[in-house]
mmCIF file of C-alpha atoms in Angstrom:
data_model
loop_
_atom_site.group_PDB
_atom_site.id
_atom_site.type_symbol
_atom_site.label_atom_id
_atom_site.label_comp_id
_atom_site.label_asym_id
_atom_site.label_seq_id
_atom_site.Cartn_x
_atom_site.Cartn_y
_atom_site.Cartn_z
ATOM 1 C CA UNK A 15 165.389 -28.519 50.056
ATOM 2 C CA UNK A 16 164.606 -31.594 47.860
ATOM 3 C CA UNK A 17 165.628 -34.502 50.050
ATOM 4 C CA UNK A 18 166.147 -38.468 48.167
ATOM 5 C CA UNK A 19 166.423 -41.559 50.379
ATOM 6 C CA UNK A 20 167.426 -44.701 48.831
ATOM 7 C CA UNK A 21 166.857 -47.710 51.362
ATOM 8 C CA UNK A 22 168.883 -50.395 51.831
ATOM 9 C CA UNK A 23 172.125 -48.971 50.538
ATOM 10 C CA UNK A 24 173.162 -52.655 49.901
ATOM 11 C CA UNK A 25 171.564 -56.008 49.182
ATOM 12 C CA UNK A 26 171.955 -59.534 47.600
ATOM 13 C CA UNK A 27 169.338 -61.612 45.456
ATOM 14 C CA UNK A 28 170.065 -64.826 43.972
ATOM 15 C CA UNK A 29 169.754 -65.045 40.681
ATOM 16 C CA UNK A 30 166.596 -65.468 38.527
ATOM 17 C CA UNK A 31 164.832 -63.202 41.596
ATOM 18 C CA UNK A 32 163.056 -60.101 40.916
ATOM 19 C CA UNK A 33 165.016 -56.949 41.983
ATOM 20 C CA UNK A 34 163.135 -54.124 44.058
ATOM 21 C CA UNK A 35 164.934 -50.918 44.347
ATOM 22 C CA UNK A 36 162.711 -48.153 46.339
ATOM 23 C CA UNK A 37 163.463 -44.237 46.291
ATOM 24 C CA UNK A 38 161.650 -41.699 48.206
ATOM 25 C CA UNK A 39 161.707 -37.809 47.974
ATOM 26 C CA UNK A 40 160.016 -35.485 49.967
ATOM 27 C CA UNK A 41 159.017 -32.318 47.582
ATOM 28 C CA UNK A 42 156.578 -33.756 45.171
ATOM 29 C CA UNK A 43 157.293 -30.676 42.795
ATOM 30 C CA UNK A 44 159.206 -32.463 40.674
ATOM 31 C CA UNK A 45 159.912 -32.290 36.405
ATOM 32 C CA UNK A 46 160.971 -35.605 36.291
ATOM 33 C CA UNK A 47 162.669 -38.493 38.323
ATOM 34 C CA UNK A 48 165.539 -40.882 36.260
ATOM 35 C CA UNK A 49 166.994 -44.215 37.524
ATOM 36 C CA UNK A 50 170.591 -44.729 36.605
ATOM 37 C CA UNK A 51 173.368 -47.167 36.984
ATOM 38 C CA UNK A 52 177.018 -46.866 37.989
ATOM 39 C CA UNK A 53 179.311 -49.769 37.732
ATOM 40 C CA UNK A 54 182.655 -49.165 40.340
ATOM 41 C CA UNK A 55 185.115 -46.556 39.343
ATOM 42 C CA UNK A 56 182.584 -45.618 36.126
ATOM 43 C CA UNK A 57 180.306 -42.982 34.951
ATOM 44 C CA UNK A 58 176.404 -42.954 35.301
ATOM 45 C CA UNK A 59 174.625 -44.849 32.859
ATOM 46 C CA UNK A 60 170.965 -43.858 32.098
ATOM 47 C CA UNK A 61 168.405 -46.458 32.743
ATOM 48 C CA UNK A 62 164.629 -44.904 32.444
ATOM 49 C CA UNK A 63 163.700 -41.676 33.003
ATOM 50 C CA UNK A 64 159.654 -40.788 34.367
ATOM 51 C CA UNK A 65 157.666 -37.186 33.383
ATOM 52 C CA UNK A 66 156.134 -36.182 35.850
ATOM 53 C CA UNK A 67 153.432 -36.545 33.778
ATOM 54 C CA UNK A 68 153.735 -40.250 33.582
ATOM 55 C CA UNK A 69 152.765 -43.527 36.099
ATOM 56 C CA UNK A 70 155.699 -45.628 34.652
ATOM 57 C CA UNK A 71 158.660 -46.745 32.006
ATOM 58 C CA UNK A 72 159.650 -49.947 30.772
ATOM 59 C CA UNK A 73 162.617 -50.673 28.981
ATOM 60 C CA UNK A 74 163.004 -54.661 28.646
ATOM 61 C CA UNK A 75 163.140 -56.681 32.048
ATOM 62 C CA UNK A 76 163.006 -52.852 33.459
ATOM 63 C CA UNK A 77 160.304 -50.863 35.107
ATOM 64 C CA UNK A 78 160.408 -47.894 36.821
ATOM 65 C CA UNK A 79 157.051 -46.950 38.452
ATOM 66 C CA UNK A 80 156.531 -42.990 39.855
ATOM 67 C CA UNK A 81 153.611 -41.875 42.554
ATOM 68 C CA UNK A 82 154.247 -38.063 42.874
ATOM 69 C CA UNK A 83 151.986 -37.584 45.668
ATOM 70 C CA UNK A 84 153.630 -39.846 47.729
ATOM 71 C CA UNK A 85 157.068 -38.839 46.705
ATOM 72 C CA UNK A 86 157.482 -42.643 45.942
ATOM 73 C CA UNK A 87 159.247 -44.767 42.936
ATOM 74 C CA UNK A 88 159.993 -48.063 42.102
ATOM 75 C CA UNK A 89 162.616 -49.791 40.197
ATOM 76 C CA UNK A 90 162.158 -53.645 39.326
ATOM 77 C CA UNK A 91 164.491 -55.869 37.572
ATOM 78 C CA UNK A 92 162.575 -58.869 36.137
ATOM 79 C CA UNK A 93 164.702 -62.538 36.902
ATOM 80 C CA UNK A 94 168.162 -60.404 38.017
ATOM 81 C CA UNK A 95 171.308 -61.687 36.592
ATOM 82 C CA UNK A 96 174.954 -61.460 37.867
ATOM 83 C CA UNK A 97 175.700 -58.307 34.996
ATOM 84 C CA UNK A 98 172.704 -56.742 37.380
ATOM 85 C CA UNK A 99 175.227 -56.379 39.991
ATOM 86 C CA UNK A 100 175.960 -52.575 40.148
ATOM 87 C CA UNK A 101 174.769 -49.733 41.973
ATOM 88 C CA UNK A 102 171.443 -47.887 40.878
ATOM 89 C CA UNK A 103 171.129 -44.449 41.314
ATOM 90 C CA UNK A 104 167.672 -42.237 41.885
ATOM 91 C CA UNK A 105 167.434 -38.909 40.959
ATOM 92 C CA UNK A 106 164.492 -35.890 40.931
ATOM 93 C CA UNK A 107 164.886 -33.081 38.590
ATOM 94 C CA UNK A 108 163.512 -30.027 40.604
ATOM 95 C CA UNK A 109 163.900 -26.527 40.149
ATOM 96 C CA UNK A 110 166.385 -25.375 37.233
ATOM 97 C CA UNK A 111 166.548 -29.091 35.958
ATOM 98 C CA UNK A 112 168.677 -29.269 38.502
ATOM 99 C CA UNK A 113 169.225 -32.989 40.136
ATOM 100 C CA UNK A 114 168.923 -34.382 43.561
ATOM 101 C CA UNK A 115 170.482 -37.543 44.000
ATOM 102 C CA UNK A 116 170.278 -40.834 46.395
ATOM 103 C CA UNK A 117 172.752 -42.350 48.071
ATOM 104 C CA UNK A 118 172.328 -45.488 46.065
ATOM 105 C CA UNK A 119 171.310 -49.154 46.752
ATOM 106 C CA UNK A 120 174.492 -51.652 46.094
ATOM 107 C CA UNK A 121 173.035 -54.559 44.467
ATOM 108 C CA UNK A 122 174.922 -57.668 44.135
ATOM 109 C CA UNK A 123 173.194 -61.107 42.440
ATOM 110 C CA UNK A 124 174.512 -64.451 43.276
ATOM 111 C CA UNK A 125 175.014 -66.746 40.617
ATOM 112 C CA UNK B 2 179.838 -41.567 18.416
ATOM 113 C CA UNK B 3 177.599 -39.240 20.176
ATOM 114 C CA UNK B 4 178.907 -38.525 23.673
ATOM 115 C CA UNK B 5 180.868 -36.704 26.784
ATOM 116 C CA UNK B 6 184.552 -37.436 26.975
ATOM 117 C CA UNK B 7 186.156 -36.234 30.494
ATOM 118 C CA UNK B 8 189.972 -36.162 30.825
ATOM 119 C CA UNK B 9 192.204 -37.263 32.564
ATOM 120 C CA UNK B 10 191.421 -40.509 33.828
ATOM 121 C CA UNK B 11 192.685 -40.558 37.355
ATOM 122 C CA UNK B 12 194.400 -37.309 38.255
ATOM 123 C CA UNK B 13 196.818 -36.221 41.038
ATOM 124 C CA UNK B 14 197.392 -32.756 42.412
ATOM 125 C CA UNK B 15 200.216 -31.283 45.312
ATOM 126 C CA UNK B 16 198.450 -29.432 48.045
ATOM 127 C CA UNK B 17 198.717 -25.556 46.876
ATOM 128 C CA UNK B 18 198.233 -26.756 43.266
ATOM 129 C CA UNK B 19 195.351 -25.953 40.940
ATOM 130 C CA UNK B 20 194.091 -28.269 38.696
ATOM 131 C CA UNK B 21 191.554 -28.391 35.073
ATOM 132 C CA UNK B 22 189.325 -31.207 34.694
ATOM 133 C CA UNK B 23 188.198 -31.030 31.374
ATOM 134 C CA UNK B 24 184.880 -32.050 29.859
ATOM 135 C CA UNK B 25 183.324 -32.037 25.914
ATOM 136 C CA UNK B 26 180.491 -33.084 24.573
ATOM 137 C CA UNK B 27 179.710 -33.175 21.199
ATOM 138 C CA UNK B 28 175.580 -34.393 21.648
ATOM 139 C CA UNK B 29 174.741 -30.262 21.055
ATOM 140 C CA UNK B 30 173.058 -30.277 24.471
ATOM 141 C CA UNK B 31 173.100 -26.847 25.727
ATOM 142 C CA UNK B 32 173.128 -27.342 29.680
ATOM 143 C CA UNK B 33 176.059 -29.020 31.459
ATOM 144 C CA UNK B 34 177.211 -30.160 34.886
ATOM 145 C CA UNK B 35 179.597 -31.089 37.413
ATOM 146 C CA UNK B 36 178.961 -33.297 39.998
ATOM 147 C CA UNK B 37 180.944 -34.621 42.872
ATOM 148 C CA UNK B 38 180.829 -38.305 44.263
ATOM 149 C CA UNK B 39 182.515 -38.947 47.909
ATOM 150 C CA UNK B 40 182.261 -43.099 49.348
ATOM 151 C CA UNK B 41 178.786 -43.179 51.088
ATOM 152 C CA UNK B 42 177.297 -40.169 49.554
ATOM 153 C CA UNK B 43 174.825 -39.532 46.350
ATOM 154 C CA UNK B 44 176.607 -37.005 44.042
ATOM 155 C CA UNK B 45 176.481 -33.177 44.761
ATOM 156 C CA UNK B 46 176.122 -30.346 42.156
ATOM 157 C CA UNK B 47 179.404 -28.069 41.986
ATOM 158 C CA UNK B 48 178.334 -25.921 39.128
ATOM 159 C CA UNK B 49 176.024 -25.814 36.441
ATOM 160 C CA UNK B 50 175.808 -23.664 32.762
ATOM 161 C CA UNK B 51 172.530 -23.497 30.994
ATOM 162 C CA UNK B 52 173.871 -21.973 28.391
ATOM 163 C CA UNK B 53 177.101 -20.793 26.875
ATOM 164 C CA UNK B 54 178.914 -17.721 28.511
ATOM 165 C CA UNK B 55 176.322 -18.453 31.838
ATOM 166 C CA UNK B 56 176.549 -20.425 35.040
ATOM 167 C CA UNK B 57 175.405 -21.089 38.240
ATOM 168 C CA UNK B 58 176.868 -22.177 41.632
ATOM 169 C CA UNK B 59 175.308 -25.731 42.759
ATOM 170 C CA UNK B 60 175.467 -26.745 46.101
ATOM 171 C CA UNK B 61 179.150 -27.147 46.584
ATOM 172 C CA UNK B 62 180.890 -23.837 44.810
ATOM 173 C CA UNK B 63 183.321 -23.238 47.309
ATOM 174 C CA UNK B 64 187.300 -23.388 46.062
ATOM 175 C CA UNK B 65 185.781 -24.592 42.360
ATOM 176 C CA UNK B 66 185.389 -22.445 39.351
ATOM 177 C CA UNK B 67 184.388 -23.072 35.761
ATOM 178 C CA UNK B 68 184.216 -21.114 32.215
ATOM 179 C CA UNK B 69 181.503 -22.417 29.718
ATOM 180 C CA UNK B 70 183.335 -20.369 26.659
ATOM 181 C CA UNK B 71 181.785 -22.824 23.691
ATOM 182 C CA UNK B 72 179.059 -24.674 23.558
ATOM 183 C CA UNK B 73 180.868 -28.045 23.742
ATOM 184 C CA UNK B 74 183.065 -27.502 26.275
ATOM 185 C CA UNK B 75 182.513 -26.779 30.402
ATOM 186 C CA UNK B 76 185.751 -27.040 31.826
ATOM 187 C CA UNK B 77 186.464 -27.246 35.887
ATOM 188 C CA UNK B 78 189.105 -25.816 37.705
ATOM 189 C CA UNK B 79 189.470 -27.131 41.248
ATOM 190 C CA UNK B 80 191.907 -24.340 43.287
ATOM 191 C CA UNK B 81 193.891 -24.304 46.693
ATOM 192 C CA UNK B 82 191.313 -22.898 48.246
ATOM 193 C CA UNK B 83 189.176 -26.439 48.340
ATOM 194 C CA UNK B 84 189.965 -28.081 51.410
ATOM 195 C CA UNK B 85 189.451 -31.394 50.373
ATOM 196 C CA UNK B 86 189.270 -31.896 47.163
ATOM 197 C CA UNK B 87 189.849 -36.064 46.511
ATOM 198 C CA UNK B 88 186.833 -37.234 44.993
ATOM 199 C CA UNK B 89 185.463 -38.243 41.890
ATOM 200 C CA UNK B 90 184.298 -35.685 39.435
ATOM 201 C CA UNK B 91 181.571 -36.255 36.966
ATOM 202 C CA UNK B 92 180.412 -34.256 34.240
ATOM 203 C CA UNK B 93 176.906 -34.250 32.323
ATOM 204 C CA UNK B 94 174.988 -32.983 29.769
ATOM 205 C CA UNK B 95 171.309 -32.167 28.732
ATOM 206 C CA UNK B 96 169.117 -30.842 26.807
ATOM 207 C CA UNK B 97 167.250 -27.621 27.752
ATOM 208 C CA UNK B 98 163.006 -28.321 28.811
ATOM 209 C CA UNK B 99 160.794 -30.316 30.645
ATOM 210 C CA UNK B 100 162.753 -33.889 29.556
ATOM 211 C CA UNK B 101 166.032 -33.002 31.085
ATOM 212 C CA UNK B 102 167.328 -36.005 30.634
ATOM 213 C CA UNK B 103 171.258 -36.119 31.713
ATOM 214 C CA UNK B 104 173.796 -38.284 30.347
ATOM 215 C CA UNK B 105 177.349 -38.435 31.931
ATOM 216 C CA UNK B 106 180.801 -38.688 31.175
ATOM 217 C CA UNK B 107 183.073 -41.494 32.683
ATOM 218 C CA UNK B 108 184.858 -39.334 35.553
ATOM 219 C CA UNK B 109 188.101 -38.483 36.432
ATOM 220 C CA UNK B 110 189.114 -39.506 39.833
ATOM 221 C CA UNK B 111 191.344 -36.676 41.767
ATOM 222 C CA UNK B 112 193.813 -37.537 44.554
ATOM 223 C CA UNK B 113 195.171 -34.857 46.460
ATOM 224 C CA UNK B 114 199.186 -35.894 47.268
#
């Protein structure tokens, strides 16, 4: 069973820092792997999703690096601000597309 | 505006009672989800439909069922039979292939009474 460990589940940065989010899985069979964002009591907002295929995704101050082999990714968040604050989700798509999600890492800036 | 709508809002339910959680989507994805989200743990897959008039069990089945009648719409019914059933429900969508990108709805939060 496709196992995702998101460690810490909470931390601070102040602001202007570089945010590093790490997610780990342990079956490396894997279609793709998507990083999302959940602010409290909302939905799940999309952030970057990686093929399987790929090495990263950028999407402004955001990269999301993948290493299959290692069942390894990487989020960063160039110079974090407070709106960073939120929790960021991992997620593997594995076999029928189906999603296996971290816990989460809590992130909160300081101004 | 593209997107998935879930209603109601916040939702409470007697013990004994079922309940429908509805969900629509009008991006013309053909695969859709439900999720649940408990404090302190990632989201777990209820059910899932691939297509319309088809679904699966996820990980979770147990005192939930759904219908996927049209395309748009993947409806949830939680029933007595769950034993604890407070949590926050999330639906998604995606297209069918290799991308499988999912996009969710904004949740309805259930509270048993």
């Amino acid at each position: 069973k496709q196992e995702v460990t998101q460690i810490p589940a909470a931390l601070s940065v102040p602001e202007g820092e570089n945010l590093v989010l790490n997610c780990s899985f342990t079956d490396s069979a894997i279609y793709n792997l998507q990083w999302f964002r959940q602010d409290p009591g909302k939905g799940l907002t999309s952030l970057l999703l990686i093929q399987s295929s790929q090495r990263e995704q950028t999407s402004g101050r955001l990269n999301a690096s993948l290493d299959k082999s290692s069942g390894r990714s990487t989020l960063y968040i160039a110079a974090s601000q407070p709106g960073d604050s939120a929790t960021y989700l991992c997620a593997v798509s594995y076999v029928n597309n189906r999603l296996a999600f971290g816990k989460g890492n809590q992130v909160v800036v300081i101004p | 505006d593209g997107g998935i709508t879930q209603s109601p809002k916040y939702l409470f339910r007697k013990e004994g009672q079922n309940v429908t959680l509805s969900c629509e989507q009008n991006l013309n994805h053909d695969a859709m989800y439900w999720y649940r989200q408990d404090p302190g743990q990632g989201l777990r897959l209820i059910y899932y439909s691939q297509i319309v008039n088809d679904f699966q069990k996820g990980d979770i089945a147990e005192g939930y069922s759904v219908s996927r009648e049209k395309k748009e719409s993947f409806p949830l019914t939680v029933t007595s039979a769950q034993k604890n059933p407070t949590a926050f429900y999330l639906c998604a969508s995606s297209i069918q292939g290799a991308r499988n990108e999912q996009f969710f709805g904004p949740g309805t939060r259930l509270t048993v009474l």
